[in-house]
Backbone as numpy.savetxt, mean C-alpha at the origin, in Angstrom:
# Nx Ny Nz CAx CAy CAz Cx Cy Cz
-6.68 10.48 15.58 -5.95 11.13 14.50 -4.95 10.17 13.86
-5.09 9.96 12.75 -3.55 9.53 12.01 -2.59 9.99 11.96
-1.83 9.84 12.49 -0.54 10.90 12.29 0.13 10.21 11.19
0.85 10.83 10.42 1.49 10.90 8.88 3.13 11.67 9.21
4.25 10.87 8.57 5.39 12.20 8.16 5.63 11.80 6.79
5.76 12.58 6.36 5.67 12.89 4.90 7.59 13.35 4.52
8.06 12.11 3.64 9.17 12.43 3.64 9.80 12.33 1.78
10.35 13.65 1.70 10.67 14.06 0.36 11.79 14.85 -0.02
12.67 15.23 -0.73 14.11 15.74 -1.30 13.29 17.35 -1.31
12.15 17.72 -2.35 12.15 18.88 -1.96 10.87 19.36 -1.01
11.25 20.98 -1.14 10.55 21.40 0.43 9.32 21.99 -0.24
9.16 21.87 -1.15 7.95 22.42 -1.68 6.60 21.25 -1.66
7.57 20.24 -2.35 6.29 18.60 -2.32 6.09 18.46 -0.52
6.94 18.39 0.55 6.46 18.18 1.73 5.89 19.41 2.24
6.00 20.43 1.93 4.86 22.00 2.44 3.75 21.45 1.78
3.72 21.36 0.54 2.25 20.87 0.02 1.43 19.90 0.28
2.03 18.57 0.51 1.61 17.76 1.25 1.02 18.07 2.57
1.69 18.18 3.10 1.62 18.69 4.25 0.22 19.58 4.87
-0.41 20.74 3.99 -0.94 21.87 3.73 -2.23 20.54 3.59
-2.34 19.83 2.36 -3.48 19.04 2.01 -3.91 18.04 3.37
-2.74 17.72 4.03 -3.22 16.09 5.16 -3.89 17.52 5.73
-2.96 18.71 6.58 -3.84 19.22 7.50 -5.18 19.82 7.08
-5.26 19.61 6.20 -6.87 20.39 5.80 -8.09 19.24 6.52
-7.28 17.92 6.72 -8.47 16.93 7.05 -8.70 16.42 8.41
-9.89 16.76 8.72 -10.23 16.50 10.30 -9.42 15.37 10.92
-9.06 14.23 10.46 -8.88 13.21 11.05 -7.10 12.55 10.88
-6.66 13.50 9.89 -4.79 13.57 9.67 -3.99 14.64 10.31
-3.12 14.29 10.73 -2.23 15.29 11.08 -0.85 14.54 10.50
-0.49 15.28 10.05 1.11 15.26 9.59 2.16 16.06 10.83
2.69 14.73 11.64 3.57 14.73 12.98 4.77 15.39 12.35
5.62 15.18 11.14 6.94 15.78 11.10 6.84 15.61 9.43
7.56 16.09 8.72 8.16 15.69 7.41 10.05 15.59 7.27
10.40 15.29 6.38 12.00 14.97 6.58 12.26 14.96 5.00
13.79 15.27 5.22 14.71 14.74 3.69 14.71 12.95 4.19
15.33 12.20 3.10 15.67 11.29 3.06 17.13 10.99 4.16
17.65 11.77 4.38 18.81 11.82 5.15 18.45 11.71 6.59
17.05 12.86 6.85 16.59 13.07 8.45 15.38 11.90 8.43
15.35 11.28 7.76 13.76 10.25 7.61 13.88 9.11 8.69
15.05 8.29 9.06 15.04 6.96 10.02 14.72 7.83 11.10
15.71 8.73 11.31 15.87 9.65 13.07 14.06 9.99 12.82
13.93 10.82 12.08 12.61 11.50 12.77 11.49 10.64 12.97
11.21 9.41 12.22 10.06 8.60 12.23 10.82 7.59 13.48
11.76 7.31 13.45 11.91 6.83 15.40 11.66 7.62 15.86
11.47 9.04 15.91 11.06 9.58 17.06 9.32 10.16 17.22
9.09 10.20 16.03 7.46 10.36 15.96 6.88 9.61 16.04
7.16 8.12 15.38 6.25 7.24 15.20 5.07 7.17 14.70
5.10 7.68 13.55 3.56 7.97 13.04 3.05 6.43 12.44
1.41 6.80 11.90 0.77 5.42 11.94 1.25 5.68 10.11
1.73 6.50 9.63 2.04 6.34 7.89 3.25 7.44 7.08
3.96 6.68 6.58 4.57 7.39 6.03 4.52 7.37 4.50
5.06 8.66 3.69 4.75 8.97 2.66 5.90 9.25 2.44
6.80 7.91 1.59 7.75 7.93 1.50 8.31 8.09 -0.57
9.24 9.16 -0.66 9.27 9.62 -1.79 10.48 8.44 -2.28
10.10 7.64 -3.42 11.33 6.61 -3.83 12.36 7.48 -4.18
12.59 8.32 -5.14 13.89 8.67 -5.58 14.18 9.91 -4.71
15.58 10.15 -4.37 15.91 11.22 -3.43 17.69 11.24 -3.37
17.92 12.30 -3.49 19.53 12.50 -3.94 20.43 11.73 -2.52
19.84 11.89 -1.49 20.93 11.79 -0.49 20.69 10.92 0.09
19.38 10.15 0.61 18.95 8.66 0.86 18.10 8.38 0.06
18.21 7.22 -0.60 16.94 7.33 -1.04 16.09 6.22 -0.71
14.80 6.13 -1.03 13.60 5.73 -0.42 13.49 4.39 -0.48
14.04 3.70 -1.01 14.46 1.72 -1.05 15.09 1.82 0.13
16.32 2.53 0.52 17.13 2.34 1.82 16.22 2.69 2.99
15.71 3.87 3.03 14.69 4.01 4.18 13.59 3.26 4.67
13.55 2.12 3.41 12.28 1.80 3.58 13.00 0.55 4.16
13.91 0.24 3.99 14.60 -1.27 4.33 14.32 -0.66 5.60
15.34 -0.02 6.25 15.62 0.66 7.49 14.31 0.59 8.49
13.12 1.10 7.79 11.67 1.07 8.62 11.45 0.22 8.67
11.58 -0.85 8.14 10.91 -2.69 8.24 11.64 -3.49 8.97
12.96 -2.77 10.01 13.99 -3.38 10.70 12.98 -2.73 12.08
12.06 -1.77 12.25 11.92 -1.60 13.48 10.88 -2.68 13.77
10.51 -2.50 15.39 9.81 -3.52 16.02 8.13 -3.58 15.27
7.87 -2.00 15.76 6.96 -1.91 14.75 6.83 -0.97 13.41
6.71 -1.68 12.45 7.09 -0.47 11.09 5.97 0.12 10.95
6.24 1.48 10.67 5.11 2.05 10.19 4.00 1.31 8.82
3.22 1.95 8.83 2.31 1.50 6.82 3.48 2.69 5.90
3.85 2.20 5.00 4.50 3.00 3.84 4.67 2.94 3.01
3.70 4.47 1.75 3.23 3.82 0.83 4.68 4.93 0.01
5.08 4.38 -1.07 5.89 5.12 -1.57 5.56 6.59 -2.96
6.26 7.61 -2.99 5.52 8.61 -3.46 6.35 8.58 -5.18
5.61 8.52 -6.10 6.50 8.76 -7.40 5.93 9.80 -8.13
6.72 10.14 -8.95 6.30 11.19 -10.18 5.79 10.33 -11.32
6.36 8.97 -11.40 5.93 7.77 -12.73 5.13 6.64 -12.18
3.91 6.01 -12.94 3.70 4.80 -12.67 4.02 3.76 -12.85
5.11 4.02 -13.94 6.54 3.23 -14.49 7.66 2.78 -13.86
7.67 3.46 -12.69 8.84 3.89 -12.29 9.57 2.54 -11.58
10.59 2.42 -12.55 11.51 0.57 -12.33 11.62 0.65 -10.95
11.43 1.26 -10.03 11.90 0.68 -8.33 10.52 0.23 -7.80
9.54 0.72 -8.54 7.78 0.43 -7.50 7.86 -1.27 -7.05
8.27 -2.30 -7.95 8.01 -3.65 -7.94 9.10 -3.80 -6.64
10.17 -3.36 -6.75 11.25 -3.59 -5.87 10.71 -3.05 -4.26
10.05 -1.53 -4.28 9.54 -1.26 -3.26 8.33 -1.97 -2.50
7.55 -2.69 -3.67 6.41 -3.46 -2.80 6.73 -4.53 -1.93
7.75 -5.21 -3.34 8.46 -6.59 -2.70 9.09 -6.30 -1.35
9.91 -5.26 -0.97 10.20 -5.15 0.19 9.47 -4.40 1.46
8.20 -4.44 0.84 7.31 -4.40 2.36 6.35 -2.62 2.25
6.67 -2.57 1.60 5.61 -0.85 0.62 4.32 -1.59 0.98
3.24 -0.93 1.54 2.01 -1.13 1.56 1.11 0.00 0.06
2.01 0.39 -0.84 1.55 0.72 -2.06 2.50 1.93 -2.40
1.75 2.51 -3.66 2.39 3.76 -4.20 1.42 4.83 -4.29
1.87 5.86 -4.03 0.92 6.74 -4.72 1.59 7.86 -5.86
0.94 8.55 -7.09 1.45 9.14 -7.47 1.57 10.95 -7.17
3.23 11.15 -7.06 2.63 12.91 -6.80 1.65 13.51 -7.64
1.26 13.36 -8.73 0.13 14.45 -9.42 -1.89 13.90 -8.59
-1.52 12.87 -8.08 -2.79 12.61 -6.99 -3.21 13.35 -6.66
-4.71 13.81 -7.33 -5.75 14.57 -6.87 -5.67 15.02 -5.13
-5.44 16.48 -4.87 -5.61 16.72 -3.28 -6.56 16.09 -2.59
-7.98 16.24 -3.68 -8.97 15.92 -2.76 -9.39 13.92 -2.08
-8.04 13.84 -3.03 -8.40 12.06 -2.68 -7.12 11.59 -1.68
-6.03 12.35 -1.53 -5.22 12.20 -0.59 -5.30 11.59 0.24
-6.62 12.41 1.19 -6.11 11.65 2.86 -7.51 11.00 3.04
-7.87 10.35 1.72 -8.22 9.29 1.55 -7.96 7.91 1.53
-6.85 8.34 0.77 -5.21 7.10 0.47 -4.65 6.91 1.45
-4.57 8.35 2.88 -3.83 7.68 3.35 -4.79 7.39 4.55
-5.90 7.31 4.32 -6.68 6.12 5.37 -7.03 5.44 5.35
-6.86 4.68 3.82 -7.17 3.50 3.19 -5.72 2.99 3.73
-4.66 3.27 3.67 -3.58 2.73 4.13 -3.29 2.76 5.98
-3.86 3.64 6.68 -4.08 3.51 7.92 -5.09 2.21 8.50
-5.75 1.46 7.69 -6.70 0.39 7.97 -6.37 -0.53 7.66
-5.00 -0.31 6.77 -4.53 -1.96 6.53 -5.42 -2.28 4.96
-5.38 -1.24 4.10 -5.83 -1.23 2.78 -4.99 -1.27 1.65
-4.76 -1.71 0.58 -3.78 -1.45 -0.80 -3.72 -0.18 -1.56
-3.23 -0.06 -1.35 -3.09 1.27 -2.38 -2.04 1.29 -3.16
-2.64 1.34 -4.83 -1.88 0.99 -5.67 -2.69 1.83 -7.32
-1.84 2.80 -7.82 -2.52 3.74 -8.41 -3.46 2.69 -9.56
-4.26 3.27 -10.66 -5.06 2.70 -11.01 -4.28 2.68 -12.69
-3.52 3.92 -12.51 -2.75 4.09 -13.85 -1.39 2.96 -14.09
-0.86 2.78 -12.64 -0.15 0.89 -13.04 -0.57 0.11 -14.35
0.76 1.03 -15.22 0.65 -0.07 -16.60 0.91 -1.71 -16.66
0.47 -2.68 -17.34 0.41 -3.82 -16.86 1.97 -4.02 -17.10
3.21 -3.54 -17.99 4.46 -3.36 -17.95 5.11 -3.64 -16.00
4.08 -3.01 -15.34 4.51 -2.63 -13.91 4.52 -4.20 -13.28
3.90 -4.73 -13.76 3.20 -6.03 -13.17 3.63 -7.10 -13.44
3.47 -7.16 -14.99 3.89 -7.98 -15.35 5.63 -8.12 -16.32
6.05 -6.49 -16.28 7.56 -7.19 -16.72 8.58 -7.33 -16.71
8.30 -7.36 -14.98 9.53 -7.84 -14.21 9.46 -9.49 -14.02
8.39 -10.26 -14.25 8.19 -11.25 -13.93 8.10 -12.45 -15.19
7.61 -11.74 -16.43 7.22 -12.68 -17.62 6.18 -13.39 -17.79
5.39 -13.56 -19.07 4.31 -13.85 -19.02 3.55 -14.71 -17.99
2.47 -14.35 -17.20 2.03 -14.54 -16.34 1.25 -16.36 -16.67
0.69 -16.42 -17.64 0.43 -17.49 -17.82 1.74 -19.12 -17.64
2.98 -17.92 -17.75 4.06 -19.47 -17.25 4.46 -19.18 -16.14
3.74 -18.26 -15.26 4.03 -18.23 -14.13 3.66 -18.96 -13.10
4.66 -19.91 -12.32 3.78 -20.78 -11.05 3.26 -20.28 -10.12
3.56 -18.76 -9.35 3.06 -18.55 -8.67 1.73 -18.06 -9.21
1.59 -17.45 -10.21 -0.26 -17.47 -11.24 -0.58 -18.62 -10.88
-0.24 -19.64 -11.59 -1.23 -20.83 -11.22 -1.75 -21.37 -9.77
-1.00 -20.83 -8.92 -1.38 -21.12 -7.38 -2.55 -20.95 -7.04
-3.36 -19.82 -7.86 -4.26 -18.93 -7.47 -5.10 -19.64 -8.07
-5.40 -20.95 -8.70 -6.31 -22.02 -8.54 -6.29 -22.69 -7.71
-5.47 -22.90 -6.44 -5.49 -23.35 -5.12 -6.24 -23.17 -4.24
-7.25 -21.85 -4.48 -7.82 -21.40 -3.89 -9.15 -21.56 -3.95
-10.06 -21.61 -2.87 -11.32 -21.73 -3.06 -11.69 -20.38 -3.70
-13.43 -21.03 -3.97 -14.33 -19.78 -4.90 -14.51 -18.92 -3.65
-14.60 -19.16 -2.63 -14.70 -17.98 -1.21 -13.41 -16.95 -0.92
-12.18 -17.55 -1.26 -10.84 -17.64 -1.18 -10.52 -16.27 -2.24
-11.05 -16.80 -3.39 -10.81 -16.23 -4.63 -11.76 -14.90 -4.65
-12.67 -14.86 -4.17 -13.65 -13.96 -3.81 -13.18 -12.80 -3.23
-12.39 -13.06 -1.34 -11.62 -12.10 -0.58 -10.25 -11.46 -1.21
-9.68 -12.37 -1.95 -8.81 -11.96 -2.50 -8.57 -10.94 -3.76
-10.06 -11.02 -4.31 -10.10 -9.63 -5.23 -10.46 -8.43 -4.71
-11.13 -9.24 -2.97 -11.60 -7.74 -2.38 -10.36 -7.11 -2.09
-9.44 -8.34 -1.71 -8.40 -7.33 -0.75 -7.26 -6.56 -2.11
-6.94 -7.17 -2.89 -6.74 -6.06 -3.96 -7.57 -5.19 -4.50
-8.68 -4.85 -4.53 -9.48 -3.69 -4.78 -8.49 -2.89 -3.46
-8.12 -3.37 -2.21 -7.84 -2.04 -0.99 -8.74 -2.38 0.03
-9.80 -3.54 -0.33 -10.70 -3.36 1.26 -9.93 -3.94 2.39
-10.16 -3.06 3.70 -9.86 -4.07 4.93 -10.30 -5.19 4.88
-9.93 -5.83 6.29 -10.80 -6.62 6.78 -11.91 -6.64 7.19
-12.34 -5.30 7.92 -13.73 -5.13 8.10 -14.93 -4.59 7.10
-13.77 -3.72 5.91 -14.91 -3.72 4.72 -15.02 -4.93 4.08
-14.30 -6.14 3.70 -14.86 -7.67 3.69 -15.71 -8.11 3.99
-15.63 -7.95 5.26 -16.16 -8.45 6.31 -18.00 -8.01 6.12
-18.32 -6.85 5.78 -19.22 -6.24 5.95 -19.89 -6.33 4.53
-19.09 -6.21 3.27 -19.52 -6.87 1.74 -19.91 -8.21 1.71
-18.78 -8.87 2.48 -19.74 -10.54 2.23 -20.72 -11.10 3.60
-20.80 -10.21 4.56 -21.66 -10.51 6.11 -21.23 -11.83 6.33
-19.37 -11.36 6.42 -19.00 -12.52 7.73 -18.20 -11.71 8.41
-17.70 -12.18 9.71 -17.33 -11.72 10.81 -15.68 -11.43 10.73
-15.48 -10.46 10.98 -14.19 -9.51 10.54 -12.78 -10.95 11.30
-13.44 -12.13 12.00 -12.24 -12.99 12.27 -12.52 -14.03 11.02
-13.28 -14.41 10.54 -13.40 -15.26 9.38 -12.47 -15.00 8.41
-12.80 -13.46 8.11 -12.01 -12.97 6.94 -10.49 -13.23 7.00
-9.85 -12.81 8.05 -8.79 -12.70 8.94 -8.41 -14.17 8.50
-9.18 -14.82 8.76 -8.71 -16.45 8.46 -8.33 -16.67 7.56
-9.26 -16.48 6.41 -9.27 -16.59 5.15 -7.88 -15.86 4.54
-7.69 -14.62 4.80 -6.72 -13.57 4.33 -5.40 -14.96 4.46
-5.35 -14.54 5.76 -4.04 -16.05 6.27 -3.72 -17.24 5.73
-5.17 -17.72 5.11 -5.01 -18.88 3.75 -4.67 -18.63 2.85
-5.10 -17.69 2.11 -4.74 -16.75 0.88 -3.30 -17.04 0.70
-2.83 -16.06 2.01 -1.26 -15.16 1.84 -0.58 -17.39 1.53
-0.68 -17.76 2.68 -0.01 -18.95 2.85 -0.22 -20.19 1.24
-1.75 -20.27 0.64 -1.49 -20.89 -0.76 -0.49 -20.02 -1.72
-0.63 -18.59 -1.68 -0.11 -18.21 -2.46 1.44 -17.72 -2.71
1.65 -18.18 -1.51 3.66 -18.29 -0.66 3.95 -16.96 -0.97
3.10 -16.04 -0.72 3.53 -14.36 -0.20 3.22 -13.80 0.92
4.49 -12.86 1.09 4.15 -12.09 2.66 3.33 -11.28 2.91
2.57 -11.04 2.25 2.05 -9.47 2.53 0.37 -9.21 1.51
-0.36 -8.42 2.04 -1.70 -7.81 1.31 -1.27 -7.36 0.02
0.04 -6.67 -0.08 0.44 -5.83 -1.64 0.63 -7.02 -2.46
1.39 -7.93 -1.81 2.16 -9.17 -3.05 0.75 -9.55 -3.30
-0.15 -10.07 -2.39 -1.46 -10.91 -3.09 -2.28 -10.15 -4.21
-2.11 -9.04 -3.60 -3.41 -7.71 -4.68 -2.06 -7.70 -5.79
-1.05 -7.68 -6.04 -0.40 -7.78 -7.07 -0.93 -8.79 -8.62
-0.98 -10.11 -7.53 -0.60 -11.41 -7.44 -2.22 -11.64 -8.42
-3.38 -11.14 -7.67 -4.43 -10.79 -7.94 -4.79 -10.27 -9.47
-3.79 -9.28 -9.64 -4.00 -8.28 -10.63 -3.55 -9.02 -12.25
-1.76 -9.90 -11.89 -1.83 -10.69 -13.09 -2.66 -11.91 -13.31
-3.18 -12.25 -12.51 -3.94 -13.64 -12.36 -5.48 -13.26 -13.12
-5.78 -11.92 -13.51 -6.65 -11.67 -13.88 -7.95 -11.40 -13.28
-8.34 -11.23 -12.04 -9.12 -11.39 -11.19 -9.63 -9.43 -10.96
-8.97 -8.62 -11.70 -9.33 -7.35 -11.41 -9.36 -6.62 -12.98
-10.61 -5.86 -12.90 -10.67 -4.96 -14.02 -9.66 -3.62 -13.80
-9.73 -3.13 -15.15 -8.81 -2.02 -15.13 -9.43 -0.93 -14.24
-8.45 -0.26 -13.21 -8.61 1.06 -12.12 -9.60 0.17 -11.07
-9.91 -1.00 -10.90 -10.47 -0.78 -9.24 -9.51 -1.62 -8.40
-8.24 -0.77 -8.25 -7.34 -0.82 -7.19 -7.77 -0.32 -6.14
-7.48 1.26 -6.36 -7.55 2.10 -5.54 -8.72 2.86 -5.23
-9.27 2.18 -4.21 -10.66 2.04 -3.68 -10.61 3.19 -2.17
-11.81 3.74 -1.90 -12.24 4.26 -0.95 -12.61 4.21 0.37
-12.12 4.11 1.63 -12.40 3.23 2.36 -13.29 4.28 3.58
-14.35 3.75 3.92 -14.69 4.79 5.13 -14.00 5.16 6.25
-13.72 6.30 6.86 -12.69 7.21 7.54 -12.95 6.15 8.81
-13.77 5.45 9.16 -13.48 4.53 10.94 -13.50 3.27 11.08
-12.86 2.77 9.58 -12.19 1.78 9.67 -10.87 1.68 10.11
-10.18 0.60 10.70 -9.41 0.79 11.58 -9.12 -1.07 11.88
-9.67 -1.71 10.93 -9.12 -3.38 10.92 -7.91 -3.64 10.50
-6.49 -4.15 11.89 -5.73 -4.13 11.54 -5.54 -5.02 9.99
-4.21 -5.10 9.20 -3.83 -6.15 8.40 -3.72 -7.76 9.05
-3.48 -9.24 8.18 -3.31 -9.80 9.31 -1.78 -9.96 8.95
């Protein structure tokens, strides 16, 4: 089971939430919380994902999320918005968000998202205006870290659009028939030419560099995958 807490300001978005994970054989939603009860209860549940709402009157979801990336092990946490606009998403990835999702997100693709994010997948809505991407940073073409992404081999460059589409490592692994430690390798070259921490910064990184058509971010991942990130 995945366990999920689902944490939000009102009690209606976490009942509903809530109502949708349990409909699915393979989620359970362990606790939900305000922003205030969110550090205490996810130390004490420990779930494998949280569904963390950015804006929130009394903590809000940048601080919690700092807070979760101080434990030993942090949960996956993808952050929840009402906008795909919304000026904190860039700030939330940068600090360790394994994506966003938006609240008007189809029920039926939910605890989809969040098992694409239980496998160590991107999730990053498809409606991300390129504003999101690109203008916090400035044209991408004078960007050095863009140009890095000719550093990379054509194999290199290959995994790296998979892993911004959202695939694991083992759906890689299984699209190009190499062995889920190759990829792993490769991922590790990636992150290291491209001097970022993380699967989100590269699939970002990916997205201005031009390497992805419009909407295939947020990709589908089969329910027993389970390849950690590296």
């Amino acid at each position: 089971m995945i366990r999920v807490v689902v944490v939000d300001d009102e009690a209606l978005v976490r009942s509903g939430l809530e109502l949708i994970l349990s409909a699915a054989n393979d989620t359970e939603v362990a606790a939900t919380a305000t922003g205030a009860q969110a550090v205490q209860t996810i130390a004490r549940v420990r779930p494998d994902v949280v569904l963390l709402d950015i804006r929130m009157p009394d903590t809000d979801g940048l601080t919690v999320l700092r807070e979760l990336r101080l434990f030993d092990v942090p949960p996956v946490v993808a952050m929840l918005t009402t906008f795909d606009s919304d000026e904190y998403i860039l700030t939330a990835l940068r600090s360790g968000a394994a994506g966003f999702i938006l609240k008007d997100t189809a029920p039926d693709q939910l605890a989809q998202l969040v098992r694409t994010l239980a496998c160590g997948g991107v999730v990053l809505s498809p409606k991300a205006s390129s504003a999101l991407v690109d203008g916090a940073h400035g044209a991408a073409e004078d960007d050095p870290q863009v140009r890095r992404v000719g550093l990379l081999t054509d194999r290199e460059r290959t995994v790296l659009k998979l892993i911004a589409e959202g695939l694991s490592n083992a759906d890689i692994a299984a699209r190009l028939h190499l062995s889920a430690g190759t990829v792993k390798d490769h991922a590790s070259s990636i992150l290291g030419k491209l001097r970022v921490s993380g699967r989100v910064q590269a699939a970002l990184l990916a997205q201005r560099a031009g390497l992805l058509t419009a909407g295939t971010t947020e990709r589908q991942r089969p329910p027993h995958d389970t390849a950690p990130r590296p």
